[in-house]
Amino acid sequence: MKRILIVDDSELMCEVIKGALRGLEEDIVVFIATNPLIAIRKAGLFNIDLALIDYEMPYMNGLLLIGYLKEINPLTKIVMVSAYTEPGAQITLEALARGAIDYILKPSNKEEFEGFKKELLDKVRWILTGREFSRKKSKIEKDRPKVLSYLEGLKAGTPNYLVDKLRESKVIAIGISTGGPPVLEKIFTNLKKDFSIPILVVQHMPPAFTKALAERLCKLSQRQVKEAEDGEKIENGVIYIAKGGVHLAVEKILGKYYLRLLENVEKVNSHKPSCDILFSSVAEWYGKNATGIIMTGMGCDGANGLLEMKNQGALTIAQSKESCVVFGMPRVAIEKGAAEAVLSTDEIIRLLNEV
């Protein structure tokens, strides 16, 4: 039996969310709190598995409430129900940094309610049950002890094939989704100061959020992090974040690499930007001189593109289950044989800093 707590001062929104949750096949109990004080009291009385919380509420905002809920039960998973605005994006990113694992955008009109309910139901199902694709243990997972033994050699500076392949890379492409922003913060703030390989990131986010993400990562990491622009030359040492609502690809012209934003291409795997689009274009134009990393997220986006990169000789890495918020995208990539190595976030950082 899973316990879900809805926290919102709008009775209408509470009813909409509660109605959507009736579509879950699992046994659940739903509690409703119309302000944070009621939420804290109910969290103290019941073992809450998942809290769906608003930001603007009486007595305290959602960011403060996250702290109280985590103090009561560190295992409670929290999803912010966010406004689709630039200030809402900044608040949501701060919520993710404080312990929320995901967010969902509030509908702004009646036409958006059905899409909102479907997305909410999908995310809650994944978060509570981890329901993913059934699978057999892949070869790469069987080889994990071997991969880790190579990484252990990094402590002594021992050369290994992962480092060698990474040093051949002219670009690093990262595909990431649910739980992604805090992971990106950790990676970029822990990269060595002279890290110079350009990094291209597809983080599944809507348009108003990707610019805010780039600004936040830039401030926290003290690196040049920016939202990608169409036609700009890819420069060493720069981190480019794919713009929400637009696919990100690369192109090579007269020996130079440029970014391309594909506005008229439909969603791929229900996403725009799509990790598959980025990985596929990197495979085409960079070949073996690239590294692809697929990280925490729901669904299957990125697996096919990562396999294209591997087939071209690029280094391909999947984030380990233990370090993922949701082991969906990396799992599918592993199943397809697209990942050459399976590494935790800390191991990925260690590897990158060997360049």
PDB file of C-alpha atoms in Angstrom, residues 88-249:
ATOM      1  CA  GLY A  88       8.473  29.020 -11.757  1.00  0.00           C
ATOM      2  CA  ALA A  89      11.471  27.456 -13.483  1.00  0.00           C
ATOM      3  CA  GLN A  90      13.925  28.997 -11.008  1.00  0.00           C
ATOM      4  CA  ILE A  91      11.806  27.806  -8.087  1.00  0.00           C
ATOM      5  CA  THR A  92      11.545  24.311  -9.541  1.00  0.00           C
ATOM      6  CA  LEU A  93      15.304  24.006 -10.018  1.00  0.00           C
ATOM      7  CA  GLU A  94      15.845  25.087  -6.412  1.00  0.00           C
ATOM      8  CA  ALA A  95      13.275  22.504  -5.314  1.00  0.00           C
ATOM      9  CA  LEU A  96      15.175  19.785  -7.194  1.00  0.00           C
ATOM     10  CA  ALA A  97      18.389  20.896  -5.497  1.00  0.00           C
ATOM     11  CA  ARG A  98      16.681  20.628  -2.097  1.00  0.00           C
ATOM     12  CA  GLY A  99      15.489  17.082  -2.604  1.00  0.00           C
ATOM     13  CA  ALA A 100      12.503  17.002  -4.957  1.00  0.00           C
ATOM     14  CA  ILE A 101      13.051  14.319  -7.584  1.00  0.00           C
ATOM     15  CA  ASP A 102      10.837  15.699 -10.333  1.00  0.00           C
ATOM     16  CA  TYR A 103       8.230  18.266 -11.295  1.00  0.00           C
ATOM     17  CA  ILE A 104       5.117  18.565 -13.406  1.00  0.00           C
ATOM     18  CA  LEU A 105       3.718  21.727 -14.935  1.00  0.00           C
ATOM     19  CA  LYS A 106       0.285  22.921 -13.883  1.00  0.00           C
ATOM     20  CA  PRO A 107      -2.251  23.229 -16.696  1.00  0.00           C
ATOM     21  CA  SER A 108      -2.883  26.839 -17.672  1.00  0.00           C
ATOM     22  CA  ASN A 109      -6.243  26.163 -19.357  1.00  0.00           C
ATOM     23  CA  LYS A 110      -8.938  23.492 -19.655  1.00  0.00           C
ATOM     24  CA  GLU A 111      -7.414  22.078 -22.854  1.00  0.00           C
ATOM     25  CA  GLU A 112      -4.252  21.129 -20.966  1.00  0.00           C
ATOM     26  CA  PHE A 113      -5.941  19.198 -18.163  1.00  0.00           C
ATOM     27  CA  GLU A 114      -6.021  15.821 -19.932  1.00  0.00           C
ATOM     28  CA  GLY A 115      -2.334  16.041 -20.857  1.00  0.00           C
ATOM     29  CA  PHE A 116      -1.530  17.082 -17.285  1.00  0.00           C
ATOM     30  CA  LYS A 117      -3.368  14.108 -15.817  1.00  0.00           C
ATOM     31  CA  LYS A 118      -1.698  11.632 -18.177  1.00  0.00           C
ATOM     32  CA  GLU A 119       1.790  12.975 -17.459  1.00  0.00           C
ATOM     33  CA  LEU A 120       1.107  12.970 -13.725  1.00  0.00           C
ATOM     34  CA  LEU A 121      -0.118   9.391 -13.810  1.00  0.00           C
ATOM     35  CA  ASP A 122       2.880   8.220 -15.834  1.00  0.00           C
ATOM     36  CA  LYS A 123       5.386   9.919 -13.544  1.00  0.00           C
ATOM     37  CA  VAL A 124       3.754   8.723 -10.330  1.00  0.00           C
ATOM     38  CA  ARG A 125       3.630   5.160 -11.633  1.00  0.00           C
ATOM     39  CA  TRP A 126       7.347   5.210 -12.486  1.00  0.00           C
ATOM     40  CA  ILE A 127       8.341   6.864  -9.217  1.00  0.00           C
ATOM     41  CA  LEU A 128       6.335   4.554  -6.971  1.00  0.00           C
ATOM     42  CA  THR A 129       6.804   1.246  -8.755  1.00  0.00           C
ATOM     43  CA  GLY A 130       9.905   1.608 -10.907  1.00  0.00           C
ATOM     44  CA  ARG A 131       7.856  -0.093 -13.600  1.00  0.00           C
ATOM     45  CA  GLU A 132      10.117  -0.480 -16.580  1.00  0.00           C
ATOM     46  CA  PHE A 133      10.906  -2.954 -19.286  1.00  0.00           C
ATOM     47  CA  SER A 134      11.407  -6.583 -18.301  1.00  0.00           C
ATOM     48  CA  ARG A 135      14.842  -7.742 -19.259  1.00  0.00           C
ATOM     49  CA  LYS A 136      17.578 -10.320 -19.013  1.00  0.00           C
ATOM     50  CA  LYS A 137      20.857  -9.353 -17.448  1.00  0.00           C
ATOM     51  CA  SER A 138      22.916  -7.711 -20.170  1.00  0.00           C
ATOM     52  CA  LYS A 139      26.506  -8.519 -21.030  1.00  0.00           C
ATOM     53  CA  ILE A 140      27.671  -5.071 -19.958  1.00  0.00           C
ATOM     54  CA  GLU A 141      26.202  -5.591 -16.465  1.00  0.00           C
ATOM     55  CA  LYS A 142      27.953  -8.962 -16.225  1.00  0.00           C
ATOM     56  CA  ASP A 143      31.194  -7.173 -17.089  1.00  0.00           C
ATOM     57  CA  ARG A 144      30.690  -4.437 -14.460  1.00  0.00           C
ATOM     58  CA  PRO A 145      33.385  -5.760 -12.060  1.00  0.00           C
ATOM     59  CA  LYS A 146      35.864  -5.576 -14.943  1.00  0.00           C
ATOM     60  CA  VAL A 147      34.882  -1.983 -15.692  1.00  0.00           C
ATOM     61  CA  LEU A 148      35.238  -1.026 -12.044  1.00  0.00           C
ATOM     62  CA  SER A 149      38.669  -2.632 -11.855  1.00  0.00           C
ATOM     63  CA  TYR A 150      39.798  -0.360 -14.670  1.00  0.00           C
ATOM     64  CA  LEU A 151      38.467   2.648 -12.794  1.00  0.00           C
ATOM     65  CA  GLU A 152      40.265   1.616  -9.617  1.00  0.00           C
ATOM     66  CA  GLY A 153      43.459   2.002 -11.595  1.00  0.00           C
ATOM     67  CA  LEU A 154      42.702   5.695 -11.998  1.00  0.00           C
ATOM     68  CA  LYS A 155      43.775   6.295  -8.396  1.00  0.00           C
ATOM     69  CA  ALA A 156      47.318   5.341  -9.326  1.00  0.00           C
ATOM     70  CA  GLY A 157      47.121   6.943 -12.748  1.00  0.00           C
ATOM     71  CA  THR A 158      47.214   3.599 -14.523  1.00  0.00           C
ATOM     72  CA  PRO A 159      46.300   3.974 -18.229  1.00  0.00           C
ATOM     73  CA  ASN A 160      43.153   2.162 -19.280  1.00  0.00           C
ATOM     74  CA  TYR A 161      40.945   1.921 -22.324  1.00  0.00           C
ATOM     75  CA  LEU A 162      38.214   4.225 -20.950  1.00  0.00           C
ATOM     76  CA  VAL A 163      40.623   7.085 -20.411  1.00  0.00           C
ATOM     77  CA  ASP A 164      42.306   6.461 -23.749  1.00  0.00           C
ATOM     78  CA  LYS A 165      39.012   6.589 -25.605  1.00  0.00           C
ATOM     79  CA  LEU A 166      37.862   9.666 -23.705  1.00  0.00           C
ATOM     80  CA  ARG A 167      41.077  11.484 -24.627  1.00  0.00           C
ATOM     81  CA  GLU A 168      40.264  10.929 -28.308  1.00  0.00           C
ATOM     82  CA  SER A 169      36.925  12.690 -27.871  1.00  0.00           C
ATOM     83  CA  LYS A 170      36.310  16.120 -29.391  1.00  0.00           C
ATOM     84  CA  VAL A 171      32.877  16.355 -27.767  1.00  0.00           C
ATOM     85  CA  ILE A 172      30.837  14.838 -24.927  1.00  0.00           C
ATOM     86  CA  ALA A 173      27.086  14.379 -25.390  1.00  0.00           C
ATOM     87  CA  ILE A 174      24.876  13.836 -22.333  1.00  0.00           C
ATOM     88  CA  GLY A 175      21.245  12.695 -22.379  1.00  0.00           C
ATOM     89  CA  ILE A 176      19.361  13.006 -19.094  1.00  0.00           C
ATOM     90  CA  SER A 177      15.841  13.428 -17.733  1.00  0.00           C
ATOM     91  CA  THR A 178      14.109  12.737 -14.395  1.00  0.00           C
ATOM     92  CA  GLY A 179      16.424  13.656 -11.530  1.00  0.00           C
ATOM     93  CA  GLY A 180      18.848  15.286 -13.950  1.00  0.00           C
ATOM     94  CA  PRO A 181      19.495  18.872 -12.768  1.00  0.00           C
ATOM     95  CA  PRO A 182      21.126  17.947  -9.419  1.00  0.00           C
ATOM     96  CA  VAL A 183      23.266  15.341 -11.205  1.00  0.00           C
ATOM     97  CA  LEU A 184      24.420  17.913 -13.762  1.00  0.00           C
ATOM     98  CA  GLU A 185      25.206  20.326 -10.911  1.00  0.00           C
ATOM     99  CA  LYS A 186      27.343  17.677  -9.238  1.00  0.00           C
ATOM    100  CA  ILE A 187      29.237  16.830 -12.413  1.00  0.00           C
ATOM    101  CA  PHE A 188      29.927  20.387 -13.568  1.00  0.00           C
ATOM    102  CA  THR A 189      30.901  21.720 -10.137  1.00  0.00           C
ATOM    103  CA  ASN A 190      33.391  18.871  -9.699  1.00  0.00           C
ATOM    104  CA  LEU A 191      35.104  19.014 -13.090  1.00  0.00           C
ATOM    105  CA  LYS A 192      38.705  20.154 -12.957  1.00  0.00           C
ATOM    106  CA  LYS A 193      39.236  23.816 -13.826  1.00  0.00           C
ATOM    107  CA  ASP A 194      41.060  23.185 -17.091  1.00  0.00           C
ATOM    108  CA  PHE A 195      38.523  20.712 -18.495  1.00  0.00           C
ATOM    109  CA  SER A 196      38.251  21.740 -22.128  1.00  0.00           C
ATOM    110  CA  ILE A 197      36.141  19.201 -24.059  1.00  0.00           C
ATOM    111  CA  PRO A 198      32.848  20.833 -25.114  1.00  0.00           C
ATOM    112  CA  ILE A 199      29.757  19.241 -23.572  1.00  0.00           C
ATOM    113  CA  LEU A 200      26.327  19.095 -25.214  1.00  0.00           C
ATOM    114  CA  VAL A 201      23.397  18.323 -22.900  1.00  0.00           C
ATOM    115  CA  VAL A 202      19.841  17.281 -23.638  1.00  0.00           C
ATOM    116  CA  GLN A 203      17.864  17.585 -20.403  1.00  0.00           C
ATOM    117  CA  HIS A 204      14.161  16.912 -20.916  1.00  0.00           C
ATOM    118  CA  MET A 205      12.591  20.246 -19.970  1.00  0.00           C
ATOM    119  CA  PRO A 206      10.098  22.759 -21.383  1.00  0.00           C
ATOM    120  CA  PRO A 207      11.288  26.038 -22.995  1.00  0.00           C
ATOM    121  CA  ALA A 208      11.039  28.305 -19.948  1.00  0.00           C
ATOM    122  CA  PHE A 209      13.142  25.909 -17.893  1.00  0.00           C
ATOM    123  CA  THR A 210      16.259  25.243 -19.980  1.00  0.00           C
ATOM    124  CA  LYS A 211      17.466  28.838 -19.940  1.00  0.00           C
ATOM    125  CA  ALA A 212      17.024  28.924 -16.165  1.00  0.00           C
ATOM    126  CA  LEU A 213      18.914  25.631 -15.902  1.00  0.00           C
ATOM    127  CA  ALA A 214      21.823  26.964 -17.964  1.00  0.00           C
ATOM    128  CA  GLU A 215      22.007  30.127 -15.846  1.00  0.00           C
ATOM    129  CA  ARG A 216      21.942  28.156 -12.609  1.00  0.00           C
ATOM    130  CA  LEU A 217      24.630  25.706 -13.758  1.00  0.00           C
ATOM    131  CA  CYS A 218      26.785  28.602 -14.945  1.00  0.00           C
ATOM    132  CA  LYS A 219      26.548  30.331 -11.572  1.00  0.00           C
ATOM    133  CA  LEU A 220      27.159  27.223  -9.484  1.00  0.00           C
ATOM    134  CA  SER A 221      29.992  25.744 -11.545  1.00  0.00           C
ATOM    135  CA  GLN A 222      31.724  29.001 -12.516  1.00  0.00           C
ATOM    136  CA  ARG A 223      31.960  27.620 -16.040  1.00  0.00           C
ATOM    137  CA  GLN A 224      30.619  28.856 -19.339  1.00  0.00           C
ATOM    138  CA  VAL A 225      27.222  27.167 -19.494  1.00  0.00           C
ATOM    139  CA  LYS A 226      24.666  28.491 -21.952  1.00  0.00           C
ATOM    140  CA  GLU A 227      21.466  27.614 -23.759  1.00  0.00           C
ATOM    141  CA  ALA A 228      22.339  26.379 -27.255  1.00  0.00           C
ATOM    142  CA  GLU A 229      21.791  28.727 -30.214  1.00  0.00           C
ATOM    143  CA  ASP A 230      21.286  27.769 -33.836  1.00  0.00           C
ATOM    144  CA  GLY A 231      24.372  28.058 -36.010  1.00  0.00           C
ATOM    145  CA  GLU A 232      26.899  28.805 -33.271  1.00  0.00           C
ATOM    146  CA  LYS A 233      30.329  27.238 -33.468  1.00  0.00           C
ATOM    147  CA  ILE A 234      31.081  24.621 -30.820  1.00  0.00           C
ATOM    148  CA  GLU A 235      33.909  25.959 -28.666  1.00  0.00           C
ATOM    149  CA  ASN A 236      36.235  24.114 -26.286  1.00  0.00           C
ATOM    150  CA  GLY A 237      35.378  24.434 -22.602  1.00  0.00           C
ATOM    151  CA  VAL A 238      31.769  25.467 -23.198  1.00  0.00           C
ATOM    152  CA  ILE A 239      28.733  23.514 -21.938  1.00  0.00           C
ATOM    153  CA  TYR A 240      25.656  23.814 -24.157  1.00  0.00           C
ATOM    154  CA  ILE A 241      22.149  23.052 -22.839  1.00  0.00           C
ATOM    155  CA  ALA A 242      19.555  22.065 -25.447  1.00  0.00           C
ATOM    156  CA  LYS A 243      16.683  24.537 -25.659  1.00  0.00           C
ATOM    157  CA  GLY A 244      13.320  23.213 -24.489  1.00  0.00           C
ATOM    158  CA  GLY A 245      10.855  22.546 -27.302  1.00  0.00           C
ATOM    159  CA  VAL A 246      13.602  22.314 -29.963  1.00  0.00           C
ATOM    160  CA  HIS A 247      15.814  19.381 -30.979  1.00  0.00           C
ATOM    161  CA  LEU A 248      19.585  19.865 -30.710  1.00  0.00           C
ATOM    162  CA  ALA A 249      21.907  18.458 -33.379  1.00  0.00           C
TER     163      ALA A 249
END
